[in-house]
Amino acid sequence: MTSIRTEPGNQICIGDSVFTRLNSLLKTERFTSLFILADENSMNHCMPELVARVPKLLEAEVVEIESGEINKNIETCTQVWMALSELGADRKSLLINLGGGVITDMGGFVASAFKRGIAFVNIPTTLLAQVDASVGGKTGVDLGSLKNEIGFFAEPEEVLIYPGFLKTLDPREYVSGLAEILKHGLIADKDYWNRCYEAELQDVGIIGDFISESIRIKSEIVTRDPKESGERKKLNFGHTVGHAIESLFLERGERTLLHGEAVAIGMICEAYISTRMAGLSEDCLNEIKENILWYFSFQELNAMDDHRILELMRHDKKNSGGEIRMVLLEDIGDSVYDKTVSTGLILESLKYYRSLA
Ligand SMILES: NC(=O)c1ccc[n+]([C@@H]2O[C@H](COP(=O)([O-])OP(=O)(O)OC[C@H]3O[C@@H](n4cnc5c(N)ncnc54)[C@H](O)[C@@H]3O)[C@@H](O)[C@H]2O)c1
Ligand SMILES: [Zn+2]
């Protein structure tokens, strides 16, 4: 088992012994009642093993919501609060969030607001949630089309990561989560990137070590800058271009693009921009492009959409005053943030991506 300490008192555990850890936590009798928030997929695929290995959870009340980002909103929260209330939850109840990033984001928010805050534990069951969403204290829900507009910073009692849950994950969802793992190497740790480069990350059997390393990198950054006033912005590498492309595909509605698939394109474009503005070498760019395209198939991007992509970037809440700012790489493992990039160079990077077809 790997155990990583983040904020004082908060532990992230990875591996088989997460179940022992949860058994111990529940034995402390700190909690008057137990609740589990799940969606139909984590309910079917993860709940049976969880309850078999943590029998005390047979006493828990399960609140099940429908899966999907579309349900990550305040209306669903109201339903969960009503259920908690009707089932007699009090200030000493514990909420266990079992699911992907939608469940851990929304469950953390629900728990933090219920009776001014009850304890919660995250048990992330997608790769994205294990390496990213369940760590770092951001909780929240969407407001209409505005993502994560409403929320709190709140830390779970524990983050319990069991890579075994990933076996039932849709392979496309799994690969999408790899984008964040590759990002962690690129922004902060060249050795880690090299290990990612040499490994077959599709293999769930070896992914546990990479999950712990990724969490270590994210936690170190978040501990230094919890509220994203500076260094935490580095975690947005690939996301300036990536988010705009994700929104474009949503608008067009022809093909779907998962978050990690969009970030993969974004990382290639932003690495290209890094060679022009931050001194990243051509060799590094080639290595980055090669490794990303190994996992993420090339996506057609119509040049006619380039200006819409720029417009979406200007509207991104992370940019202001019409300027587009990004995280750039000076080298693999070395990043800088808040770099203003010209629209001409962004267009050039999209052209570069298209040349990789
Ligand atoms: N808080 C943060 O710092 C942070 C960071 C990154 C992303 N996020 C949020 O995370 C969310 C995306 O997370 P996600 O990709 O996990 O999405 P998700 O929660 O929608 O899960 C993806 C799909 O996988 C299913 N699923 C979950 N576990 C499964 C399993 N073990 N086997 C089979 N199917 C399973 C889910 O039901 C869902 O259909 C977004 O809302 C995003 O805003 C938050
Ligand atoms: Zn992301």
Coordinates of C-alpha atoms and ligand atoms in Angstrom, one line a residue:
M1 CA 0.0 0.0 0.0
T2 CA 1.1 3.5 -0.7
S3 CA 0.0 6.2 1.7
I4 CA 0.5 9.9 0.9
R5 CA -0.1 12.6 3.5
T6 CA -1.5 15.8 2.0
E7 CA -3.1 18.3 4.4
P8 CA -2.6 17.5 8.1
G9 CA -4.9 14.6 8.9
N10 CA -5.8 13.8 5.4
Q11 CA -4.6 10.5 3.9
I12 CA -4.7 9.2 0.5
C13 CA -4.3 5.4 0.4
I14 CA -3.8 3.2 -2.7
G15 CA -4.0 -0.5 -3.0
D16 CA -5.7 -3.5 -1.4
S17 CA -5.4 -2.3 2.1
V18 CA -7.8 0.6 1.5
F19 CA -10.5 -1.8 2.8
T20 CA -8.6 -2.4 6.0
R21 CA -8.3 1.3 6.4
L22 CA -12.0 1.8 5.9
N23 CA -12.8 -1.0 8.3
S24 CA -10.6 0.7 11.0
L25 CA -12.2 4.1 10.4
L26 CA -15.7 2.7 10.8
K27 CA -14.7 0.9 14.0
T28 CA -13.8 4.2 15.7
E29 CA -17.6 4.7 16.2
R30 CA -17.1 8.4 15.3
F31 CA -20.1 8.2 13.1
T32 CA -23.7 7.9 14.0
S33 CA -24.8 6.6 10.6
L34 CA -23.3 5.8 7.2
F35 CA -24.4 6.8 3.8
I36 CA -23.0 5.9 0.4
L37 CA -23.5 8.1 -2.7
A38 CA -23.2 6.1 -6.0
D39 CA -24.5 6.0 -9.6
E40 CA -25.9 2.9 -11.3
N41 CA -22.4 2.0 -12.7
S42 CA -20.5 2.2 -9.5
M43 CA -23.5 0.6 -7.8
N44 CA -23.3 -2.5 -10.1
H45 CA -19.6 -2.8 -10.6
C46 CA -18.0 -1.6 -7.3
M47 CA -20.5 -1.8 -4.5
P48 CA -20.6 -5.6 -4.2
E49 CA -16.9 -5.9 -3.7
L50 CA -16.8 -2.9 -1.3
V51 CA -19.5 -4.3 0.9
A52 CA -18.0 -7.8 0.9
R53 CA -14.7 -6.3 2.1
V54 CA -16.1 -3.8 4.5
P55 CA -19.1 -5.6 6.0
K56 CA -20.0 -2.7 8.3
L57 CA -21.3 -1.0 5.2
L58 CA -24.3 -3.5 5.2
E59 CA -25.7 -1.0 7.6
A60 CA -25.2 2.0 5.3
E61 CA -28.1 3.7 3.5
V62 CA -27.3 3.9 -0.3
V63 CA -28.4 7.0 -2.2
E64 CA -28.2 6.3 -5.9
I65 CA -28.3 8.9 -8.6
E66 CA -28.3 8.6 -12.4
S67 CA -24.8 8.7 -14.0
G68 CA -23.6 11.5 -16.2
E69 CA -22.3 15.1 -16.1
I70 CA -25.7 16.3 -17.0
N71 CA -26.9 15.3 -13.5
K72 CA -24.0 17.2 -11.7
N73 CA -26.2 20.1 -10.7
I74 CA -27.9 21.6 -7.7
E75 CA -31.3 19.8 -8.5
T76 CA -29.6 16.5 -7.9
C77 CA -27.9 17.8 -4.8
T78 CA -31.4 18.8 -3.5
Q79 CA -32.6 15.3 -4.0
V80 CA -29.6 13.9 -2.1
W81 CA -30.1 16.4 0.7
M82 CA -33.7 15.4 1.0
A83 CA -32.8 11.7 1.0
L84 CA -30.2 12.3 3.7
S85 CA -32.7 14.3 5.8
E86 CA -35.5 11.7 5.4
L87 CA -33.1 8.9 6.3
G88 CA -32.2 10.7 9.5
A89 CA -28.6 11.9 8.8
D90 CA -27.2 14.1 11.5
R91 CA -24.0 16.1 12.0
K92 CA -22.1 13.0 12.8
S93 CA -23.1 11.0 9.8
L94 CA -20.5 10.0 7.2
L95 CA -21.0 10.2 3.5
I96 CA -18.9 7.8 1.3
N97 CA -18.7 8.9 -2.3
L98 CA -18.3 5.8 -4.5
G99 CA -17.9 6.7 -8.2
G100 CA -16.2 8.8 -10.8
G101 CA -15.5 12.5 -10.7
V102 CA -19.1 13.4 -10.9
I103 CA -19.9 11.5 -7.7
T104 CA -16.8 12.7 -5.8
D105 CA -17.2 16.4 -6.9
M106 CA -20.9 16.4 -6.1
G107 CA -20.7 14.2 -3.0
G108 CA -18.0 16.4 -1.5
F109 CA -20.2 19.4 -2.1
V110 CA -23.3 17.8 -0.7
A111 CA -21.5 16.7 2.4
S112 CA -19.8 20.1 3.0
A113 CA -23.1 22.0 2.8
F114 CA -25.4 19.5 4.7
K115 CA -25.9 20.7 8.3
R116 CA -22.9 23.1 7.6
G117 CA -20.7 20.2 6.9
I118 CA -20.5 16.5 7.6
A119 CA -17.5 14.2 7.1
F120 CA -17.0 12.5 3.7
V121 CA -14.7 9.8 2.3
N122 CA -13.9 9.6 -1.5
I123 CA -13.6 6.2 -3.1
P124 CA -13.0 7.1 -6.7
T125 CA -13.7 4.4 -9.3
T126 CA -12.6 5.9 -12.6
L127 CA -9.0 6.6 -13.6
L128 CA -9.7 10.3 -13.9
A129 CA -11.2 10.5 -10.5
Q130 CA -8.4 8.4 -9.0
V131 CA -5.5 10.6 -10.4
D132 CA -7.3 13.9 -10.4
A133 CA -10.8 14.7 -9.3
S134 CA -10.8 13.1 -5.8
V135 CA -7.6 14.8 -4.8
G136 CA -7.0 18.5 -4.2
G137 CA -10.1 19.7 -2.3
K138 CA -12.2 21.1 -5.1
T139 CA -15.9 20.0 -4.8
G140 CA -18.9 21.4 -6.7
V141 CA -21.5 21.2 -9.4
D142 CA -22.3 22.8 -12.7
L143 CA -24.7 25.8 -13.1
G144 CA -26.5 25.4 -16.5
S145 CA -23.7 25.2 -19.0
L146 CA -21.1 26.7 -16.6
K147 CA -18.9 23.9 -15.4
N148 CA -18.1 23.7 -11.7
E149 CA -19.6 27.1 -11.1
I150 CA -20.9 26.4 -7.6
G151 CA -18.7 24.7 -5.0
F152 CA -16.4 24.7 -2.0
F153 CA -12.8 23.8 -1.2
A154 CA -13.3 20.9 1.2
E155 CA -11.1 18.0 2.2
P156 CA -12.3 14.5 2.6
E157 CA -11.5 12.4 5.7
E158 CA -9.8 9.9 3.4
V159 CA -9.2 9.2 -0.2
L160 CA -9.2 5.4 -0.8
I161 CA -8.0 4.3 -4.1
Y162 CA -8.5 0.7 -5.3
P163 CA -7.2 0.3 -8.8
G164 CA -9.1 -3.0 -9.0
F165 CA -12.3 -1.0 -9.6
L166 CA -10.9 0.1 -12.9
K167 CA -11.3 -3.3 -14.5
T168 CA -14.9 -2.7 -15.5
L169 CA -14.3 0.8 -16.8
D170 CA -15.0 1.4 -20.4
P171 CA -11.6 1.3 -22.2
R172 CA -12.1 4.7 -23.7
E173 CA -12.8 6.2 -20.3
Y174 CA -9.7 4.5 -19.0
V175 CA -7.5 5.9 -21.7
S176 CA -9.0 9.4 -21.2
G177 CA -7.7 9.3 -17.6
L178 CA -4.2 8.6 -18.9
A179 CA -4.0 12.2 -20.2
E180 CA -3.8 13.6 -16.7
I181 CA -1.1 11.1 -15.8
L182 CA 1.0 12.1 -18.8
K183 CA 0.3 15.8 -17.9
H184 CA 1.7 15.3 -14.4
G185 CA 5.0 14.0 -15.8
L186 CA 5.2 16.9 -18.4
I187 CA 4.6 19.7 -15.9
A188 CA 6.7 18.5 -13.0
D189 CA 8.8 15.4 -13.2
K190 CA 11.0 14.2 -16.2
D191 CA 11.8 10.9 -14.6
Y192 CA 8.2 10.1 -14.1
W193 CA 7.5 11.1 -17.8
N194 CA 10.3 8.7 -18.9
R195 CA 8.7 5.9 -16.9
C196 CA 5.4 6.6 -18.4
Y197 CA 7.0 6.6 -21.8
E198 CA 8.5 3.2 -21.3
A199 CA 5.4 1.6 -19.7
E200 CA 2.2 0.1 -21.2
L201 CA -0.2 2.2 -19.3
Q202 CA -3.2 0.4 -20.7
D203 CA -2.3 -2.4 -18.3
V204 CA -4.5 -2.1 -15.2
G205 CA -2.1 -4.5 -13.4
I206 CA 0.7 -1.8 -13.3
I207 CA -1.3 1.4 -13.1
G208 CA -1.3 1.5 -9.2
D209 CA 2.3 2.8 -9.1
F210 CA 1.5 5.5 -11.7
I211 CA -1.6 6.6 -9.8
S212 CA 0.4 7.1 -6.6
E213 CA 3.1 9.0 -8.4
S214 CA 0.6 11.2 -10.1
I215 CA -1.2 11.9 -6.8
R216 CA 2.1 12.7 -5.2
I217 CA 2.8 15.3 -7.9
K218 CA -0.7 16.9 -7.7
S219 CA -0.7 16.9 -3.9
E220 CA 2.7 18.6 -3.7
I221 CA 1.5 21.4 -6.0
V222 CA -1.8 21.7 -4.3
T223 CA -0.2 21.9 -0.8
R224 CA 2.0 24.7 -1.9
D225 CA -0.9 26.6 -3.6
P226 CA -4.3 25.3 -2.4
K227 CA -6.5 28.1 -3.9
E228 CA -4.9 28.3 -7.3
S229 CA -3.3 31.8 -7.0
G230 CA -0.1 30.7 -8.7
E231 CA 1.6 27.3 -9.1
R232 CA -1.6 25.2 -9.1
K233 CA -2.3 26.7 -12.5
K234 CA 0.4 24.4 -13.8
L235 CA -2.2 21.6 -13.6
N236 CA -4.0 23.4 -16.4
F237 CA -1.3 22.4 -19.0
G238 CA -3.1 21.2 -22.1
H239 CA -6.4 22.5 -20.8
T240 CA -6.5 26.0 -22.4
V241 CA -6.6 24.6 -25.9
G242 CA -8.2 21.3 -24.6
H243 CA -11.2 22.9 -23.0
A244 CA -12.0 25.0 -26.1
I245 CA -11.9 21.8 -28.3
E246 CA -14.0 20.0 -25.8
S247 CA -16.6 22.8 -25.9
L248 CA -16.4 22.9 -29.8
F249 CA -17.3 19.2 -30.0
L250 CA -20.1 19.7 -27.6
E251 CA -21.5 22.5 -29.7
R252 CA -21.1 20.6 -33.0
G253 CA -22.7 17.5 -31.5
E254 CA -21.4 15.3 -34.3
R255 CA -18.8 13.3 -32.5
T256 CA -18.2 13.1 -28.8
L257 CA -14.8 13.8 -27.3
L258 CA -14.0 12.8 -23.7
H259 CA -12.2 15.3 -21.5
G260 CA -8.8 13.5 -21.6
E261 CA -9.1 13.1 -25.4
A262 CA -9.5 16.9 -25.8
V263 CA -6.6 17.5 -23.3
A264 CA -4.4 15.2 -25.3
I265 CA -4.8 17.4 -28.4
G266 CA -4.4 20.5 -26.1
M267 CA -1.1 19.1 -24.7
I268 CA 0.3 18.6 -28.2
C269 CA -0.7 22.2 -29.3
E270 CA 0.6 23.7 -26.1
A271 CA 3.9 21.8 -26.4
Y272 CA 4.3 23.1 -29.9
I273 CA 3.7 26.7 -28.6
S274 CA 6.3 25.9 -25.9
T275 CA 9.0 25.3 -28.6
R276 CA 8.3 28.7 -30.0
M277 CA 8.0 30.6 -26.7
A278 CA 9.6 28.8 -23.8
G279 CA 12.6 27.0 -25.3
L280 CA 11.2 23.4 -25.4
S281 CA 13.4 21.5 -27.8
E282 CA 12.1 19.9 -31.0
D283 CA 13.2 16.5 -29.8
C284 CA 11.1 16.9 -26.7
L285 CA 8.1 18.0 -28.8
N286 CA 8.5 14.9 -30.9
E287 CA 8.7 12.6 -27.9
I288 CA 5.6 14.3 -26.4
K289 CA 3.6 14.0 -29.6
E290 CA 4.7 10.4 -30.1
N291 CA 3.7 9.2 -26.6
I292 CA 0.4 11.0 -26.7
L293 CA -0.6 9.7 -30.1
W294 CA 0.3 6.2 -28.9
Y295 CA -2.7 6.3 -26.6
F296 CA -4.9 8.9 -28.3
S297 CA -5.9 8.4 -31.9
F298 CA -5.6 11.5 -34.2
Q299 CA -8.8 13.5 -34.3
E300 CA -9.9 15.4 -37.4
L301 CA -10.1 19.1 -36.7
N302 CA -11.6 21.3 -39.5
A303 CA -9.5 24.4 -40.1
M304 CA -12.8 26.3 -40.5
D305 CA -13.4 25.9 -36.8
D306 CA -10.1 27.4 -35.7
H307 CA -11.6 30.9 -35.1
R308 CA -14.4 29.4 -33.0
I309 CA -11.7 27.6 -30.9
L310 CA -10.0 31.0 -30.3
E311 CA -13.3 32.6 -29.4
L312 CA -14.0 29.8 -26.9
M313 CA -10.6 30.3 -25.4
R314 CA -11.2 34.0 -24.9
H315 CA -14.4 33.1 -23.0
D316 CA -12.7 30.6 -20.8
K317 CA -13.1 31.9 -17.2
K318 CA -9.3 31.4 -16.6
N319 CA -8.6 34.1 -19.2
S320 CA -9.4 37.8 -18.9
G321 CA -9.3 41.0 -20.9
G322 CA -9.3 39.2 -24.2
E323 CA -5.8 37.8 -23.5
I324 CA -5.2 34.1 -23.7
R325 CA -2.8 32.7 -21.1
M326 CA -1.3 29.2 -20.8
V327 CA 1.0 26.9 -19.1
L328 CA 4.1 26.3 -21.2
L329 CA 7.0 23.8 -20.9
E330 CA 10.6 25.0 -20.8
D331 CA 11.6 21.4 -20.7
I332 CA 9.8 18.1 -20.0
G333 CA 9.2 18.2 -16.2
D334 CA 9.6 22.0 -16.1
S335 CA 6.7 24.3 -16.6
V336 CA 5.8 28.0 -16.3
Y337 CA 2.3 29.5 -16.0
D338 CA 0.5 32.7 -17.0
K339 CA 2.2 33.1 -20.3
T340 CA 0.3 35.3 -22.8
V341 CA 0.1 33.6 -26.2
S342 CA -0.7 35.4 -29.5
T343 CA -3.7 34.2 -31.5
G344 CA -1.3 33.7 -34.5
L345 CA 0.7 31.2 -32.6
I346 CA -2.3 29.3 -31.4
L347 CA -3.5 29.0 -35.0
E348 CA -0.1 27.8 -36.0
S349 CA -0.3 25.1 -33.2
L350 CA -3.6 23.8 -34.5
K351 CA -2.1 23.6 -38.0
Y352 CA 0.8 21.7 -36.5
Y353 CA -1.6 19.2 -34.9
R354 CA -3.4 18.8 -38.3
S355 CA -0.1 18.0 -39.9
L356 CA 0.2 14.9 -37.7
A357 CA -2.6 13.1 -39.5
Ligands
LIG1 N1 -12.4 18.3 -8.4 C1 -11.4 18.3 -9.3 O1 -10.3 18.7 -9.0 C2 -11.7 17.7 -10.6 C3 -10.6 17.4 -11.5 C4 -10.9 16.8 -12.7 C5 -12.2 16.5 -13.1 N2 -13.2 16.8 -12.2 C6 -14.6 16.4 -12.6 O2 -14.7 15.0 -12.7 C7 -15.8 14.8 -13.6 C8 -15.4 13.7 -14.6 O3 -15.1 12.5 -13.9 P1 -15.2 11.1 -14.6 O4 -14.5 11.1 -15.9 O5 -14.8 10.1 -13.6 O6 -16.7 11.0 -15.0 P2 -18.0 10.2 -14.4 O7 -18.1 10.3 -13.0 O8 -19.1 10.6 -15.2 O9 -17.6 8.7 -14.8 C9 -17.5 8.3 -16.1 C10 -18.5 7.1 -16.4 O10 -17.9 5.9 -15.8 C11 -18.9 5.2 -15.0 N3 -18.1 4.5 -14.0 C12 -17.6 5.0 -12.8 N4 -16.9 4.0 -12.2 C13 -17.0 2.9 -13.0 C14 -16.4 1.6 -12.9 N5 -15.5 1.2 -11.9 N6 -16.7 0.7 -13.9 C15 -17.6 1.0 -14.9 N7 -18.1 2.3 -15.0 C16 -17.8 3.2 -14.1 C17 -19.7 6.3 -14.5 O11 -21.0 5.9 -14.1 C18 -19.8 7.2 -15.8 O12 -20.8 6.7 -16.6 C19 -16.2 16.1 -14.2 O13 -17.4 16.5 -13.7 C20 -15.1 17.0 -13.9 O14 -15.5 18.4 -13.7 C21 -13.0 17.3 -11.0
ZN2 ZN -8.3 17.7 -16.8

